[in-house]
Amino acid sequence: MSGGIVVVGDVGLDVVARHEGPIPHGGDIRAKVHFTSGGAGANTALWLRAEEVETTLVARIGDDSGGRMVKSELEAAGVRCEFAVDPEEPTFCVVVLVDGAGERSMLADRAANAKFSPEDITEAALAGASHLHLSGYVLLYPSSRPAALASLAAAKKAGLTTSVDPQAATLITDPAAFLDDVRGVDLLMPNTSELVALTGSSDPEAAKELLDYVGEVVVTAGLDGASWVDASGTITSVPSQPAECVDSTGAGDAFDAGVLAAWLRGESTVEVLRAGTRLGARAVAKVGPQP
């Protein structure tokens, strides 16, 4: 890999509450609560650093203690932060509810991230990089969509390869428009739910339809492993790696980092997929979305 990776995505604070049993309406339930930095962009950036990849994170934070704390933690981990500071909106925050099976539900306030703008994508942010990875949250929210499109255009102009993780199947309300937005991206990285939202099918074969828009597709399917669909339509699959699921938050972000690190090192398709499933297994085995 000739340069590092630029990650464009959300960054902020996670409040993770692990609970057993259903949450009673209007009542109380015991939980273990953890307060961490988070956001899909920050998660992927930190897992990339865990793989010793030079990483720059481009995002927008608030002018508040939360934003300063997150930036400090990222920089301490070796992530170069190219952050715009919003003078009005607070730093992104999400409440993550994790049940006894490790499945998570999220209450998210994108705050400053929602005002991410094309002006936040600077030449300095892309300097020295060979690849840009875009979180779909930026693309799928109308207020930040122009910034997402600007980042892809800037990467293309600078000669970087690109990847996009759709991130949220429920937000893909217009599949045709989404696919038009990612046209020309080198690698699309949906999970099974997002593949269904884009094609109507959960079968990795359906990912071949996406090759009309993007160069290649990698699909993660949780316990069913992951599959790679190359430009010729050839499908390569690997099983998941065993792990006790404590908290599924950020597992897809970790998978992305493993895949991108190995792919840009030029490893074989099988090894690329194994790298993704390895980090995904590490992510679900611990509380919190980051290494």
Short mmCIF file of C-alpha atoms in Angstrom, two decimals:
data_model
loop_
_atom_site.label_atom_id
_atom_site.label_comp_id
_atom_site.label_asym_id
_atom_site.label_seq_id
_atom_site.Cartn_x
_atom_site.Cartn_y
_atom_site.Cartn_z
CA MET A 1 0.00 0.00 0.00
CA SER A 2 1.54 3.30 -1.09
CA GLY A 3 -0.26 5.44 1.47
CA GLY A 4 -2.71 5.42 4.34
CA ILE A 5 -6.48 5.35 4.53
CA VAL A 6 -8.80 8.31 4.97
CA VAL A 7 -12.02 7.45 6.80
CA VAL A 8 -14.96 9.83 6.39
CA GLY A 9 -17.64 9.20 8.99
CA ASP A 10 -19.30 9.93 12.30
CA VAL A 11 -17.37 10.40 15.53
CA GLY A 12 -18.74 11.01 19.01
CA LEU A 13 -19.73 9.43 22.30
CA ASP A 14 -21.31 6.05 23.04
CA VAL A 15 -23.28 5.25 26.18
CA VAL A 16 -23.52 1.44 26.16
CA ALA A 17 -26.08 -0.16 28.49
CA ARG A 18 -26.09 -3.97 28.75
CA HIS A 19 -29.31 -5.36 30.19
CA GLU A 20 -30.99 -8.73 30.72
CA GLY A 21 -34.60 -9.26 29.70
CA PRO A 22 -37.06 -6.79 28.18
CA ILE A 23 -37.05 -3.12 29.17
CA PRO A 24 -40.31 -2.42 31.05
CA HIS A 25 -42.22 0.59 29.78
CA GLY A 26 -42.19 3.24 32.49
CA GLY A 27 -40.19 1.00 34.81
CA ASP A 28 -36.62 0.26 35.87
CA ILE A 29 -34.16 -2.47 34.91
CA ARG A 30 -30.63 -3.16 36.12
CA ALA A 31 -27.87 -2.61 33.57
CA LYS A 32 -24.11 -2.31 33.24
CA VAL A 33 -23.31 1.05 31.66
CA HIS A 34 -20.10 1.96 29.85
CA PHE A 35 -19.16 5.37 28.46
CA THR A 36 -16.80 5.32 25.46
CA SER A 37 -15.92 7.16 22.29
CA GLY A 38 -17.76 5.87 19.25
CA GLY A 39 -19.25 6.58 15.84
CA ALA A 40 -18.79 4.35 12.78
CA GLY A 41 -15.97 6.46 11.39
CA ALA A 42 -14.02 6.50 14.64
CA ASN A 43 -14.56 2.78 15.18
CA THR A 44 -13.19 1.86 11.76
CA ALA A 45 -10.27 4.26 12.15
CA LEU A 46 -9.23 2.73 15.47
CA TRP A 47 -9.48 -0.85 14.18
CA LEU A 48 -7.32 0.21 11.21
CA ARG A 49 -4.73 1.56 13.63
CA ALA A 50 -4.89 -1.77 15.46
CA GLU A 51 -3.85 -3.28 12.11
CA GLU A 52 -0.97 -0.76 11.93
CA VAL A 53 -2.50 1.18 9.03
CA GLU A 54 -1.79 4.91 8.83
CA THR A 55 -5.26 6.43 9.23
CA THR A 56 -6.83 9.87 8.96
CA LEU A 57 -10.36 10.47 10.23
CA VAL A 58 -12.40 13.28 8.68
CA ALA A 59 -15.45 14.28 10.72
CA ARG A 60 -17.26 17.12 12.48
CA ILE A 61 -17.43 17.56 16.25
CA GLY A 62 -18.94 20.10 18.61
CA ASP A 63 -17.01 22.78 20.46
CA ASP A 64 -17.47 20.94 23.75
CA SER A 65 -15.75 18.68 26.26
CA GLY A 66 -17.06 15.53 24.54
CA GLY A 67 -15.51 16.50 21.22
CA ARG A 68 -12.19 17.39 22.81
CA MET A 69 -12.12 14.10 24.72
CA VAL A 70 -12.84 12.02 21.62
CA LYS A 71 -10.22 13.84 19.56
CA SER A 72 -7.64 13.40 22.30
CA GLU A 73 -8.31 9.65 22.59
CA LEU A 74 -8.11 9.14 18.83
CA GLU A 75 -4.87 11.06 18.53
CA ALA A 76 -3.38 9.12 21.45
CA ALA A 77 -4.14 5.93 19.49
CA GLY A 78 -2.32 7.29 16.45
CA VAL A 79 -5.27 8.45 14.32
CA ARG A 80 -4.70 11.75 12.49
CA CYS A 81 -7.83 13.84 13.11
CA GLU A 82 -8.97 16.31 10.44
CA PHE A 83 -12.02 17.61 12.32
CA ALA A 84 -14.23 20.58 11.64
CA VAL A 85 -15.53 22.13 14.86
CA ASP A 86 -19.17 23.20 14.88
CA PRO A 87 -19.76 26.32 16.99
CA GLU A 88 -23.43 25.52 17.67
CA GLU A 89 -24.16 21.79 17.61
CA PRO A 90 -22.86 19.38 20.27
CA THR A 91 -20.71 16.35 19.54
CA PHE A 92 -22.56 13.27 18.28
CA CYS A 93 -23.92 10.95 20.98
CA VAL A 94 -25.61 7.57 20.80
CA VAL A 95 -27.24 5.44 23.49
CA VAL A 96 -26.64 1.75 22.74
CA LEU A 97 -28.95 -0.80 24.39
CA VAL A 98 -27.43 -4.30 24.36
CA ASP A 99 -29.58 -7.28 25.34
CA GLY A 100 -28.55 -10.60 26.85
CA ALA A 101 -27.85 -12.07 23.41
CA GLY A 102 -25.46 -9.25 22.53
CA GLU A 103 -27.84 -7.66 20.00
CA ARG A 104 -27.84 -3.88 20.03
CA SER A 105 -30.41 -1.14 19.45
CA MET A 106 -29.37 2.48 19.09
CA LEU A 107 -30.77 5.89 19.98
CA ALA A 108 -28.63 8.30 17.98
CA ASP A 109 -28.31 12.07 17.93
CA ARG A 110 -25.99 12.90 15.04
CA ALA A 111 -25.71 16.52 16.23
CA ALA A 112 -22.58 18.10 14.68
CA ASN A 113 -22.19 15.15 12.28
CA ALA A 114 -25.50 16.08 10.67
CA LYS A 115 -23.94 19.41 9.60
CA PHE A 116 -20.92 17.79 7.99
CA SER A 117 -20.33 19.87 4.85
CA PRO A 118 -18.28 19.73 1.60
CA GLU A 119 -16.01 22.43 3.04
CA ASP A 120 -14.94 19.91 5.71
CA ILE A 121 -13.24 17.80 2.99
CA THR A 122 -9.85 19.45 2.52
CA GLU A 123 -6.83 18.64 0.38
CA ALA A 124 -4.79 18.33 3.57
CA ALA A 125 -7.08 15.54 4.77
CA LEU A 126 -6.35 13.45 1.67
CA ALA A 127 -2.63 14.18 1.54
CA GLY A 128 -0.49 11.06 1.49
CA ALA A 129 -3.44 8.65 1.33
CA SER A 130 -4.09 5.90 -1.20
CA HIS A 131 -7.68 5.03 -0.22
CA LEU A 132 -10.83 6.72 1.09
CA HIS A 133 -13.48 4.83 3.05
CA LEU A 134 -16.91 6.43 3.47
CA SER A 135 -19.45 5.56 6.17
CA GLY A 136 -22.96 5.30 4.76
CA TYR A 137 -24.40 7.28 7.66
CA VAL A 138 -22.87 10.41 6.11
CA LEU A 139 -24.31 9.56 2.70
CA LEU A 140 -27.79 8.50 3.84
CA TYR A 141 -28.66 11.62 5.84
CA PRO A 142 -29.85 14.45 3.54
CA SER A 143 -28.02 17.17 5.48
CA SER A 144 -24.61 15.47 5.23
CA ARG A 145 -25.07 13.82 1.82
CA PRO A 146 -23.37 16.68 -0.10
CA ALA A 147 -20.26 16.19 2.04
CA ALA A 148 -20.28 12.45 1.32
CA LEU A 149 -20.50 13.05 -2.42
CA ALA A 150 -17.79 15.70 -2.20
CA SER A 151 -15.47 13.26 -0.42
CA LEU A 152 -15.92 10.61 -3.13
CA ALA A 153 -15.36 13.20 -5.86
CA ALA A 154 -12.24 14.54 -4.14
CA ALA A 155 -10.86 11.03 -3.73
CA LYS A 156 -11.41 10.26 -7.41
CA LYS A 157 -9.73 13.51 -8.43
CA ALA A 158 -6.76 12.70 -6.19
CA GLY A 159 -6.44 9.18 -7.63
CA LEU A 160 -7.48 7.32 -4.48
CA THR A 161 -9.38 4.06 -4.48
CA THR A 162 -12.68 4.17 -2.61
CA SER A 163 -15.01 2.03 -0.51
CA VAL A 164 -18.45 2.58 1.02
CA ASP A 165 -20.21 0.74 3.84
CA PRO A 166 -23.98 1.44 3.56
CA GLN A 167 -24.20 1.08 7.39
CA ALA A 168 -27.98 1.20 7.87
CA ALA A 169 -30.50 -0.84 5.88
CA THR A 170 -33.43 1.07 7.38
CA LEU A 171 -32.10 4.32 5.92
CA ILE A 172 -31.88 2.96 2.36
CA THR A 173 -35.35 4.13 1.35
CA ASP A 174 -34.40 4.79 -2.30
CA PRO A 175 -32.01 2.03 -3.44
CA ALA A 176 -31.71 3.42 -6.97
CA ALA A 177 -30.63 6.83 -5.68
CA PHE A 178 -28.13 5.27 -3.28
CA LEU A 179 -26.58 3.16 -6.02
CA ASP A 180 -26.36 6.18 -8.28
CA ASP A 181 -24.52 8.03 -5.50
CA VAL A 182 -21.92 5.25 -5.14
CA ARG A 183 -21.48 4.68 -8.87
CA GLY A 184 -17.79 4.18 -9.63
CA VAL A 185 -16.78 3.20 -6.07
CA ASP A 186 -14.18 0.43 -6.05
CA LEU A 187 -15.63 -1.61 -3.17
CA LEU A 188 -19.15 -1.67 -1.69
CA MET A 189 -19.39 -3.32 1.75
CA PRO A 190 -23.01 -4.16 2.71
CA ASN A 191 -24.15 -6.59 5.36
CA THR A 192 -26.96 -9.01 4.54
CA SER A 193 -29.73 -6.59 5.61
CA GLU A 194 -28.26 -3.85 3.43
CA LEU A 195 -27.91 -6.28 0.53
CA VAL A 196 -31.64 -7.03 0.88
CA ALA A 197 -32.41 -3.31 0.91
CA LEU A 198 -30.39 -2.80 -2.28
CA THR A 199 -31.36 -5.92 -4.25
CA GLY A 200 -34.36 -7.54 -2.55
CA SER A 201 -32.38 -10.71 -1.80
CA SER A 202 -30.09 -11.98 0.95
CA ASP A 203 -28.26 -14.37 -1.40
CA PRO A 204 -24.67 -13.25 -2.13
CA GLU A 205 -25.47 -14.05 -5.78
CA ALA A 206 -27.68 -10.95 -5.73
CA ALA A 207 -24.58 -8.83 -5.16
CA LYS A 208 -23.70 -9.42 -8.81
CA GLU A 209 -26.44 -6.90 -9.65
CA LEU A 210 -24.40 -4.25 -7.88
CA LEU A 211 -21.46 -4.70 -10.25
CA ASP A 212 -23.27 -2.43 -12.71
CA TYR A 213 -22.45 0.38 -10.26
CA VAL A 214 -19.30 -0.58 -8.30
CA GLY A 215 -16.09 -2.48 -8.95
CA GLU A 216 -16.43 -5.25 -6.35
CA VAL A 217 -18.67 -6.18 -3.42
CA VAL A 218 -17.98 -7.76 -0.04
CA VAL A 219 -20.97 -8.97 1.99
CA THR A 220 -20.80 -9.76 5.69
CA ALA A 221 -23.41 -12.14 7.07
CA GLY A 222 -22.63 -12.38 10.79
CA LEU A 223 -22.53 -16.01 11.90
CA ASP A 224 -22.77 -17.09 8.24
CA GLY A 225 -19.40 -15.57 7.41
CA ALA A 226 -18.62 -13.28 4.50
CA SER A 227 -18.47 -13.33 0.71
CA TRP A 228 -16.52 -11.42 -1.92
CA VAL A 229 -17.91 -10.81 -5.42
CA ASP A 230 -15.19 -9.70 -7.82
CA ALA A 231 -15.56 -7.73 -11.04
CA SER A 232 -16.12 -10.93 -13.05
CA GLY A 233 -18.94 -12.07 -10.75
CA THR A 234 -16.89 -14.83 -9.10
CA ILE A 235 -17.96 -15.39 -5.48
CA THR A 236 -15.52 -16.38 -2.74
CA SER A 237 -16.86 -17.15 0.74
CA VAL A 238 -15.40 -17.89 4.18
CA PRO A 239 -17.11 -18.96 7.43
CA SER A 240 -17.29 -16.73 10.47
CA GLN A 241 -14.72 -17.15 13.21
CA PRO A 242 -16.01 -18.50 16.54
CA ALA A 243 -16.63 -15.96 19.28
CA GLU A 244 -18.98 -15.46 22.20
CA CYS A 245 -21.15 -12.47 21.32
CA VAL A 246 -21.05 -10.06 24.25
CA ASP A 247 -21.82 -6.87 22.31
CA SER A 248 -22.35 -6.65 18.53
CA THR A 249 -21.86 -2.88 18.47
CA GLY A 250 -19.21 -1.92 15.92
CA ALA A 251 -18.65 -5.44 14.58
CA GLY A 252 -19.25 -4.28 11.01
CA ASP A 253 -16.84 -1.37 11.48
CA ALA A 254 -14.15 -3.78 12.68
CA PHE A 255 -14.87 -6.11 9.75
CA ASP A 256 -14.43 -3.19 7.35
CA ALA A 257 -11.06 -2.35 8.86
CA GLY A 258 -9.79 -5.91 8.59
CA VAL A 259 -10.92 -6.20 4.98
CA LEU A 260 -9.48 -2.85 3.92
CA ALA A 261 -6.12 -3.38 5.63
CA ALA A 262 -5.63 -6.78 3.99
CA TRP A 263 -7.06 -5.76 0.60
CA LEU A 264 -4.78 -2.74 0.31
CA ARG A 265 -1.81 -4.92 1.30
CA GLY A 266 -2.60 -7.02 -1.78
CA GLU A 267 -3.51 -10.21 0.07
CA SER A 268 -5.62 -12.96 -1.52
CA THR A 269 -9.39 -12.71 -1.45
CA VAL A 270 -9.66 -15.53 1.08
CA GLU A 271 -7.12 -13.87 3.39
CA VAL A 272 -8.90 -10.52 3.01
CA LEU A 273 -12.19 -12.08 4.10
CA ARG A 274 -10.49 -13.90 6.98
CA ALA A 275 -8.96 -10.64 8.15
CA GLY A 276 -12.43 -9.10 8.25
CA THR A 277 -14.05 -11.97 10.10
CA ARG A 278 -11.11 -12.09 12.55
CA LEU A 279 -11.60 -8.48 13.61
CA GLY A 280 -15.38 -8.90 13.62
CA ALA A 281 -15.02 -11.81 16.05
CA ARG A 282 -12.73 -9.73 18.26
CA ALA A 283 -15.25 -6.90 18.28
CA VAL A 284 -18.29 -8.93 19.38
CA ALA A 285 -16.35 -10.62 22.19
CA LYS A 286 -15.97 -7.39 24.17
CA VAL A 287 -18.11 -4.50 25.38
CA GLY A 288 -17.86 -1.40 23.23
CA PRO A 289 -17.22 -0.80 19.53
CA GLN A 290 -13.47 -0.20 19.55
CA PRO A 291 -10.27 -2.23 20.08
#
